[in-house]
CSV table of C-alpha atoms and ligand atoms in Angstrom, one decimal:
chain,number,residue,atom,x,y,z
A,1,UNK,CA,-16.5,20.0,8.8
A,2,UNK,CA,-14.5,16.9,9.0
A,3,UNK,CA,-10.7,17.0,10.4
A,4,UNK,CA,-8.2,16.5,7.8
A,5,UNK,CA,-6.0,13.2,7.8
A,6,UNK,CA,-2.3,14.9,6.9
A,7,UNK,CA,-0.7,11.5,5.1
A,8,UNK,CA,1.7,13.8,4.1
A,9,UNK,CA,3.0,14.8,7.5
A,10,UNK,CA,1.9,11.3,9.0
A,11,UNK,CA,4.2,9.9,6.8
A,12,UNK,CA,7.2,11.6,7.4
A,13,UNK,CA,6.7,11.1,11.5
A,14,UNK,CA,6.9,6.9,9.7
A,15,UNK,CA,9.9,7.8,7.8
A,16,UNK,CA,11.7,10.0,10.4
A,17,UNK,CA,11.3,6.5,13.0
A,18,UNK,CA,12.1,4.1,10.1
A,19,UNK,CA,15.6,6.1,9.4
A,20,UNK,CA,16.5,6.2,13.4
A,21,UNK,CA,16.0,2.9,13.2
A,22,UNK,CA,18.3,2.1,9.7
A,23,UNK,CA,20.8,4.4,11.2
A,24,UNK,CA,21.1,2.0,15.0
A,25,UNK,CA,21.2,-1.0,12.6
A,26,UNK,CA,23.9,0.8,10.7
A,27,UNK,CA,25.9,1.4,13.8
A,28,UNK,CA,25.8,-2.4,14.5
A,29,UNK,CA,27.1,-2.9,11.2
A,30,UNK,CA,24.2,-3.6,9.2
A,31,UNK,CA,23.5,-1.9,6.1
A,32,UNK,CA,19.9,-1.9,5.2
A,33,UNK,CA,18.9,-2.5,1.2
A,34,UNK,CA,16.4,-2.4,-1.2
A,35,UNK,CA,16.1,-3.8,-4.7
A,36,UNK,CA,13.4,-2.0,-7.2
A,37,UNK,CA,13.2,-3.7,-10.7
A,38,UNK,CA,11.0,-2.1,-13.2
A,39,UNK,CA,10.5,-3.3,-17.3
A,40,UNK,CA,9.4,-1.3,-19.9
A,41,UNK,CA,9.0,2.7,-19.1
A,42,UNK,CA,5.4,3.5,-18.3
A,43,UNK,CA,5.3,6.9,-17.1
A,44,UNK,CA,3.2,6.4,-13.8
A,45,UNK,CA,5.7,3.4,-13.2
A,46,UNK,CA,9.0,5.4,-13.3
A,47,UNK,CA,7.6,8.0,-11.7
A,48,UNK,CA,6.7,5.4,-8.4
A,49,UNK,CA,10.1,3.7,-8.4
A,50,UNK,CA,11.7,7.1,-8.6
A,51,UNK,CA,9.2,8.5,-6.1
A,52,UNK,CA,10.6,4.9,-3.4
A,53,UNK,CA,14.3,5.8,-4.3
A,54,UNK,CA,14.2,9.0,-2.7
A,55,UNK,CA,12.2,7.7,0.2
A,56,UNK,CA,14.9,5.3,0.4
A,57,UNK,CA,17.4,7.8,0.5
A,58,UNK,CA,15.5,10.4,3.2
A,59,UNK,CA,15.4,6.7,5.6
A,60,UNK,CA,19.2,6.0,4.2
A,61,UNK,CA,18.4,2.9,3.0
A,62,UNK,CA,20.8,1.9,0.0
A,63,UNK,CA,18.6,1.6,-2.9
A,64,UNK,CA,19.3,-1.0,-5.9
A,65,UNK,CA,17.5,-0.2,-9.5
A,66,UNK,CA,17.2,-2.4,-12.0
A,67,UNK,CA,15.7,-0.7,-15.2
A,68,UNK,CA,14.8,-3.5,-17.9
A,69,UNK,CA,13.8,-3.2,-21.6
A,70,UNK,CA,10.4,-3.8,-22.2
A,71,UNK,CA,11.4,-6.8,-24.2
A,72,UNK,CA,12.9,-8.3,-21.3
A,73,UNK,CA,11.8,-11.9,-21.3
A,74,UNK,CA,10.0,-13.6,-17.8
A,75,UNK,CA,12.8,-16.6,-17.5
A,76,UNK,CA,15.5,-13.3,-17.5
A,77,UNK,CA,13.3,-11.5,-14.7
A,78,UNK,CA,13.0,-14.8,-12.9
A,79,UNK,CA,16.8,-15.1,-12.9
A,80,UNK,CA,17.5,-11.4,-11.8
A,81,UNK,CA,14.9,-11.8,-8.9
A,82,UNK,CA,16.5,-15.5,-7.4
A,83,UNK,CA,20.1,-13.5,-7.8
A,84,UNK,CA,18.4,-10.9,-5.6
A,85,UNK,CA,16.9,-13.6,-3.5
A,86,UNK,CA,20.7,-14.4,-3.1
A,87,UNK,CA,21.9,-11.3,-2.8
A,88,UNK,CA,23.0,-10.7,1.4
A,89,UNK,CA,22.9,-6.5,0.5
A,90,UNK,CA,19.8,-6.5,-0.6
A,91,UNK,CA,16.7,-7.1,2.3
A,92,UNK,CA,13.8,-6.2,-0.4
A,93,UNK,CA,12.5,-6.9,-3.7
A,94,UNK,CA,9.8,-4.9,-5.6
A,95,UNK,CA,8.8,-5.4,-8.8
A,96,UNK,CA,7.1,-2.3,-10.3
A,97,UNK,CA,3.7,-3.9,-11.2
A,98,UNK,CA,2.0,-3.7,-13.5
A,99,UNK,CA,4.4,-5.8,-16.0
A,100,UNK,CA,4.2,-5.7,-19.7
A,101,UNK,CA,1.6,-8.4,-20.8
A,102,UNK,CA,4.3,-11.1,-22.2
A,103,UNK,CA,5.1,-11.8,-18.4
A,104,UNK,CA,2.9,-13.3,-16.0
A,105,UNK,CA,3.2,-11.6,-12.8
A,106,UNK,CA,2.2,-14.3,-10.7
A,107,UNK,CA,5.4,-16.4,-11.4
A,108,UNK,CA,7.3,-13.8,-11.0
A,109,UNK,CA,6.2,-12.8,-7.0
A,110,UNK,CA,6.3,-16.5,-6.9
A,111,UNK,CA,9.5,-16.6,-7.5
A,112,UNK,CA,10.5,-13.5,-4.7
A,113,UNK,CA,11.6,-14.9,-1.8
A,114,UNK,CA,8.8,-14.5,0.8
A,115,UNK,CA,11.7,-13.4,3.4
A,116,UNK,CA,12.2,-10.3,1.3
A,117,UNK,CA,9.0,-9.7,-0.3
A,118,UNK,CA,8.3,-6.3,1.1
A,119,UNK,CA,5.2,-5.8,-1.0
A,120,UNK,CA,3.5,-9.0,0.8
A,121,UNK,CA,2.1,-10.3,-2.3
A,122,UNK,CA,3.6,-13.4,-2.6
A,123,UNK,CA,1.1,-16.3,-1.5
A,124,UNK,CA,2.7,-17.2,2.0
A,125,UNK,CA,2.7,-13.8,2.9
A,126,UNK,CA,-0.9,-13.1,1.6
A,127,UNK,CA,-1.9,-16.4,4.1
A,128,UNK,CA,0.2,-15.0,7.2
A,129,UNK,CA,-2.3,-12.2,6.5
A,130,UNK,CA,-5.2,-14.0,6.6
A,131,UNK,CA,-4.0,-16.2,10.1
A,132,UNK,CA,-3.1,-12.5,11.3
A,133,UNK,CA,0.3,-13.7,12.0
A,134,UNK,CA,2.7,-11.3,9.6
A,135,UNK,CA,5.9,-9.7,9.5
A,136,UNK,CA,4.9,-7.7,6.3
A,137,UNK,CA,1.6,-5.5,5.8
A,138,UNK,CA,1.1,-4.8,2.1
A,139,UNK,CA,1.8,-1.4,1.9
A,140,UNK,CA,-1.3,0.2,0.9
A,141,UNK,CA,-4.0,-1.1,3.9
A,142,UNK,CA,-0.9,-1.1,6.4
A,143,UNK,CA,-0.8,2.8,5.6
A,144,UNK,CA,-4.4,3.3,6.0
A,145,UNK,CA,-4.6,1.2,9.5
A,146,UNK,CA,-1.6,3.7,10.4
A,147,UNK,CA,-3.0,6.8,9.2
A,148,UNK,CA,-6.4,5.8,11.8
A,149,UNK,CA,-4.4,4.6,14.8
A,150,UNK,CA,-2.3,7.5,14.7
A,151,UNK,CA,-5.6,9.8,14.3
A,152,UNK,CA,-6.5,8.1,17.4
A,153,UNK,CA,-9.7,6.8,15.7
A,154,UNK,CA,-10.6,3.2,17.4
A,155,UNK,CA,-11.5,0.4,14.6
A,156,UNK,CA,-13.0,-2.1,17.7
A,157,UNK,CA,-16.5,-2.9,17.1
A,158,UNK,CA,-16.7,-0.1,14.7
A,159,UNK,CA,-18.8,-0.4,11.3
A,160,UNK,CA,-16.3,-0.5,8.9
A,161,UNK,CA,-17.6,-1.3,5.0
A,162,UNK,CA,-14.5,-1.3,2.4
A,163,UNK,CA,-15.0,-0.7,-1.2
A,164,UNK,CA,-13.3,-2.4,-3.2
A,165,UNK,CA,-11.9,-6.7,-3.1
A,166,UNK,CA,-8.7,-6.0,-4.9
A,167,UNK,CA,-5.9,-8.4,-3.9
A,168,UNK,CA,-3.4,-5.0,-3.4
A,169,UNK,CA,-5.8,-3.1,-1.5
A,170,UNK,CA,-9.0,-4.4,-0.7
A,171,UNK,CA,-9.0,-7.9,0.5
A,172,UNK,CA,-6.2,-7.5,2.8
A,173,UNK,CA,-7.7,-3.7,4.0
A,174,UNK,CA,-10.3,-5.8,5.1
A,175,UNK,CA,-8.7,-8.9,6.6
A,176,UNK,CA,-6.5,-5.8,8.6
A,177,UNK,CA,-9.6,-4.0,9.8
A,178,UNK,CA,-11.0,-7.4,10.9
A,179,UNK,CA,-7.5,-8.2,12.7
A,180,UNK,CA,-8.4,-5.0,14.7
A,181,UNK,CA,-12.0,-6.1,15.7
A,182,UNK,CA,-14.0,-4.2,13.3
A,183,UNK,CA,-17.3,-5.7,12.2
A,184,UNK,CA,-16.2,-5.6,8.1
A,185,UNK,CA,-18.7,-5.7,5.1
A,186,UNK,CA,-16.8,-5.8,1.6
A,187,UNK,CA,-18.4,-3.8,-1.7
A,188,UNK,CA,-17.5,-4.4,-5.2
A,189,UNK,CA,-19.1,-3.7,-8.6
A,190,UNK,CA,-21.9,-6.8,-7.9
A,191,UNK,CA,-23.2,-5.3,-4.6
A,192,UNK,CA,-26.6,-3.9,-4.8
A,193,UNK,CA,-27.7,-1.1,-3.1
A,194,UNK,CA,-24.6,0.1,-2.5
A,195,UNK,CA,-25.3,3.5,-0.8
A,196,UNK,CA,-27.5,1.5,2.0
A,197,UNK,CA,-24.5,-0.5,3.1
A,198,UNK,CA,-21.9,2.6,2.7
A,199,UNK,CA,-24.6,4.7,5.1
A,200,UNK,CA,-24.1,2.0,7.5
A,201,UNK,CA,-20.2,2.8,7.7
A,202,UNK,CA,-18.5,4.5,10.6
A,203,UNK,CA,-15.5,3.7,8.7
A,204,UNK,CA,-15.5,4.0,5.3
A,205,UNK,CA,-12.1,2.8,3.2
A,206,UNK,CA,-12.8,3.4,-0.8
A,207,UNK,CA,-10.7,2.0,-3.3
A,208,UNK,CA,-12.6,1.6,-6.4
A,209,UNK,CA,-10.4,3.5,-8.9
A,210,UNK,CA,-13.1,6.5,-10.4
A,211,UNK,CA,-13.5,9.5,-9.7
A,212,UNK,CA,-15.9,11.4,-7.3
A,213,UNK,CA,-17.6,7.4,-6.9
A,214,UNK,CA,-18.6,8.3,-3.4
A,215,UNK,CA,-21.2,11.0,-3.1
A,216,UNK,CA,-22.3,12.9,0.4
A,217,UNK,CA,-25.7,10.7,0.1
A,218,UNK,CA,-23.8,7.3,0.4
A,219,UNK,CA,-22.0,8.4,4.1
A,220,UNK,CA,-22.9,8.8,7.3
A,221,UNK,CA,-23.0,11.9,9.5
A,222,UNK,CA,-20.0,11.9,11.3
A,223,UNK,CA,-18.1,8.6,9.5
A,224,UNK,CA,-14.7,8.5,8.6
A,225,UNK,CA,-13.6,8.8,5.4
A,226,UNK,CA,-10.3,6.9,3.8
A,227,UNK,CA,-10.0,7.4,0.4
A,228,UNK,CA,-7.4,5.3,-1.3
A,229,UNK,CA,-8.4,6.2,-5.0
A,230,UNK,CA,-5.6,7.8,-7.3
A,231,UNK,CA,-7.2,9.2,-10.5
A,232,UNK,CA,-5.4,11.4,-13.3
A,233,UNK,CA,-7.3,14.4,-14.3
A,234,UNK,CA,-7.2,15.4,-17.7
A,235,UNK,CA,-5.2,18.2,-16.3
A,236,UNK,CA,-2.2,15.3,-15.0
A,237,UNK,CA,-3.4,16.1,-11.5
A,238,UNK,CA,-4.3,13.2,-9.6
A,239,UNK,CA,-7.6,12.9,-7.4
A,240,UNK,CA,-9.6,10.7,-5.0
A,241,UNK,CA,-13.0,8.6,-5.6
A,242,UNK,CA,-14.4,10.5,-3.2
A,243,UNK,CA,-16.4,14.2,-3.9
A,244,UNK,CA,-13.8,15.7,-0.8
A,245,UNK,CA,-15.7,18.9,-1.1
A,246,UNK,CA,-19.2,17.6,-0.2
A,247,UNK,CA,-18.4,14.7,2.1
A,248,UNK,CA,-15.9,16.5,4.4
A,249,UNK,CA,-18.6,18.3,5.7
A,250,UNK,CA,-20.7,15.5,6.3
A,251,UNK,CA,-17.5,13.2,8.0
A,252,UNK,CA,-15.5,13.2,11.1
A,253,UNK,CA,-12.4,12.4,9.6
A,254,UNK,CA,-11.4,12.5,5.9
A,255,UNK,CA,-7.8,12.0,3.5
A,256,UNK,CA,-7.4,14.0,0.6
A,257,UNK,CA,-6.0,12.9,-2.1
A,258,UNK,CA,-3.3,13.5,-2.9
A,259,UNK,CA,-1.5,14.0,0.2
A,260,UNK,CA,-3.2,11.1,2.3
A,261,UNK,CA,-3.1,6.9,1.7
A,262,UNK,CA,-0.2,8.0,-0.5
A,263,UNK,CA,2.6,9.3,0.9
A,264,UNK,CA,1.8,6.7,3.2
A,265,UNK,CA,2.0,3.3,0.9
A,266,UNK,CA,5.8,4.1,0.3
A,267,UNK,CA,6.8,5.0,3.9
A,268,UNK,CA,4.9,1.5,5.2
A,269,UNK,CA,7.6,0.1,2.1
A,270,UNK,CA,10.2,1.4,4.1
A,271,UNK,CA,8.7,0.3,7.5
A,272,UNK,CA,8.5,-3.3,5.5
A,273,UNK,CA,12.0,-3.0,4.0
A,274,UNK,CA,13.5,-2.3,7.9
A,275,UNK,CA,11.5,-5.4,9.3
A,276,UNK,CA,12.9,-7.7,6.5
A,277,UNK,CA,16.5,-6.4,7.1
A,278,UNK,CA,15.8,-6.7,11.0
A,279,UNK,CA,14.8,-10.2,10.2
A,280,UNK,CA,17.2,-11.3,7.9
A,281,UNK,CA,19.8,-10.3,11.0
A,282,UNK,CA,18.1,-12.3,13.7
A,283,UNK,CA,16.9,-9.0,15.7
A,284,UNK,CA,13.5,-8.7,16.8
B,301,LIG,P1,-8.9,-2.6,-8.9
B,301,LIG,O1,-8.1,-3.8,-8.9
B,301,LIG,O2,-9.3,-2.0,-10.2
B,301,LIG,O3,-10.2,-2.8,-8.0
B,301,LIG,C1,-11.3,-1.9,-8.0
B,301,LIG,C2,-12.4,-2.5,-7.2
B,301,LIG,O4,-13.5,-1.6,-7.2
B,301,LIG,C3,-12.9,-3.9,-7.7
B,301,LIG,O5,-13.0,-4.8,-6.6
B,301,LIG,C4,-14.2,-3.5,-8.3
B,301,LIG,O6,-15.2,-4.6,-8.1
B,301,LIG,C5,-14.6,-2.3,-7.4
B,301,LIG,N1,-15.6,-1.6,-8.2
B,301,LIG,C6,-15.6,-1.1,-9.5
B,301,LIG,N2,-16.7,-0.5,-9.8
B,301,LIG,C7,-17.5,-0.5,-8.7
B,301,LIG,C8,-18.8,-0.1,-8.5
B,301,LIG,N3,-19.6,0.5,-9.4
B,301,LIG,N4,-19.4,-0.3,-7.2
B,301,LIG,C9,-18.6,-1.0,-6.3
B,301,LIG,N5,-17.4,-1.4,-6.5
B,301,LIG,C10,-16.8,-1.2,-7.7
B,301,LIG,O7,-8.2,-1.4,-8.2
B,301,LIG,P2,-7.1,-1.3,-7.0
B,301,LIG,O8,-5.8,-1.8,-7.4
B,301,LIG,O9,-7.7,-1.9,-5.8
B,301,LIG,O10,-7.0,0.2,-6.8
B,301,LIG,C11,-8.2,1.0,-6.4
B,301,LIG,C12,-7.8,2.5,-6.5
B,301,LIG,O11,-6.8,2.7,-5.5
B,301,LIG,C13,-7.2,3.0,-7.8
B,301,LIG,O12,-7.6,4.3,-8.0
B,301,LIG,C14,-5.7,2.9,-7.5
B,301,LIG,O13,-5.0,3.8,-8.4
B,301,LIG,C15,-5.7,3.3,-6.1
B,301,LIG,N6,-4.5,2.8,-5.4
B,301,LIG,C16,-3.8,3.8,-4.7
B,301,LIG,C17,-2.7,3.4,-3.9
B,301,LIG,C18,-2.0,4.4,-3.1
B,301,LIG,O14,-0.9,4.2,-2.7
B,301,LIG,N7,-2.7,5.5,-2.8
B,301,LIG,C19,-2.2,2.1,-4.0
B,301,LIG,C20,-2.9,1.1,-4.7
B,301,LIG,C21,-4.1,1.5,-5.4
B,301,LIG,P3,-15.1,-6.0,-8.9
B,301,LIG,O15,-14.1,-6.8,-8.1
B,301,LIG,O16,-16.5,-6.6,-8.7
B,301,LIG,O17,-14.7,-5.7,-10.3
């Protein structure tokens, strides 16, 4: 029976240190903010920016919302992001992705100021990634590597095959694991025989986006299990790719879902949204 990864309590350790920290920049004088813009009101997308203001208010970091009409045109979300760019209260900008199909969300992260682009999707920070020389982890992958390290589960040398080539989660889950010596193979819907390579995993990182996708057969006795999939039941409830029942008795370690890479994507936003504010104030 595999041990449980607790995201939920991981998390808050993350959130407890990131508010100690926003409170001794606060005593310095420095106010630490973030600016969350979101168009058009999906449901799963208010729900996320509302889920990042409270974690903004548990670290006390001053959060900014911008709620825009779904008609909003790109040029006015250009011009609302490079006033934010401006903006000396503000250390972070996220825009709520995905945006309504008139906009093309590549000009817009384009246009966020890589200094405060606490997502780390803009194109200079998605490099610094790649040269492993980064001041912001996109959220996602940077949870994951944080949920292992503090398991105490070494990635050096380690098997580690991640499911998925996304550009949020995983290209850079892989380019993270590789920072940390792991020998990395990346799946995705072309790869054939996919069980054979997942077997081969000591680490296994799914993010693939359907339910139950990763059976008992495809992992190894005694792997670890990440499972980064969020899937909506018909019920509302969310679950994992991953059949938790059957593999956590086949793996060492395993996250459920929910309660494990979640929690843990908004607290590294907050880790992210402290760095840039650290950075934009000279302190190391
Ligand atoms: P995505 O952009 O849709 O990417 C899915 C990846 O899965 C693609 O690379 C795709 O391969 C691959 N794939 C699809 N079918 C496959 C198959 N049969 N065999 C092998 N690979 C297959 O999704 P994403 O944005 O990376 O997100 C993945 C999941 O993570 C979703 O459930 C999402 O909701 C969740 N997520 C969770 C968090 C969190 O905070 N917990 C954050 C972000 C995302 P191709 O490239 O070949 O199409």
């Amino acid at each position: 029976m595999a041990r449980i990864i607790d995201g939920k309590e991981i998390s808050r350790v993350v959130r407890e240190q990131v508010a100690a920290e926003v409170t001794a920049l606060k005593e310095r004088g420095i106010e630490t903010g973030l600016a969350v813009i979101i168009v058009g009101d999906d449901p799963a997308s208010k729900l996320y920016v509302s889920n990042k203001k409270k974690a903004c208010e548990s670290c006390g970091i001053k959060s900014f919302e911008y709620a825009l009409p779904e008609s909003t045109s790109q040029e006015e979300l250009i011009a609302l992001v490079r006033q934010l760019n401006g903006d000396k209260r503000v250390n972070g900008i996220l825009v709520q992705l995905p945006l309504p199909s008139h906009i093309d969300e590549q000009e817009v992260i384009l246009a966020i100021s890589p200094e405060k682009d606490v997502d780390s999707f803009h194109p200079v920070n998605v490099g610094r990634i790649m040269l492993g020389d980064y001041s912001f982890l996109p959220c996602t992958p940077a949870g994951v590597m944080e949920l292992l390290a503090r398991s105490g589960i070494e990635v050096e040398g380690k098997n580690c095959v991640v499911i998925g080539r996304s550009n949020i989660v995983g290209k850079p889950m892989a380019m993270l694991l590789l920072h940390k010596n792991g020998t990395v193979t990346i799946c995705h819907s072309r790869t054939r025989n996919l069980a054979d390579v997942t077997r081969r995993a000591d680490i296994l990182v799914v993010a693939v986006g359907r339910a139950g996708f990763v059976t008992a057969d495809m992992v190894k006795e005694g792997a670890v299990v990440i499972d980064v999939g969020m899937n909506r039941k018909p019920d509302g409830k969310f679950c994992g790719d991953v059949d938790f029942d059957n593999v956590k008795d086949k793996a060492s370690f395993i996250t459920p879902v929910p309660g494990g890479v979640g929690p843990m994507t908004i607290a590294m936003l907050m880790k992210n949204t402290l760095t840039a504010a650290k950075l934009q104030n000279g302190i190391k």
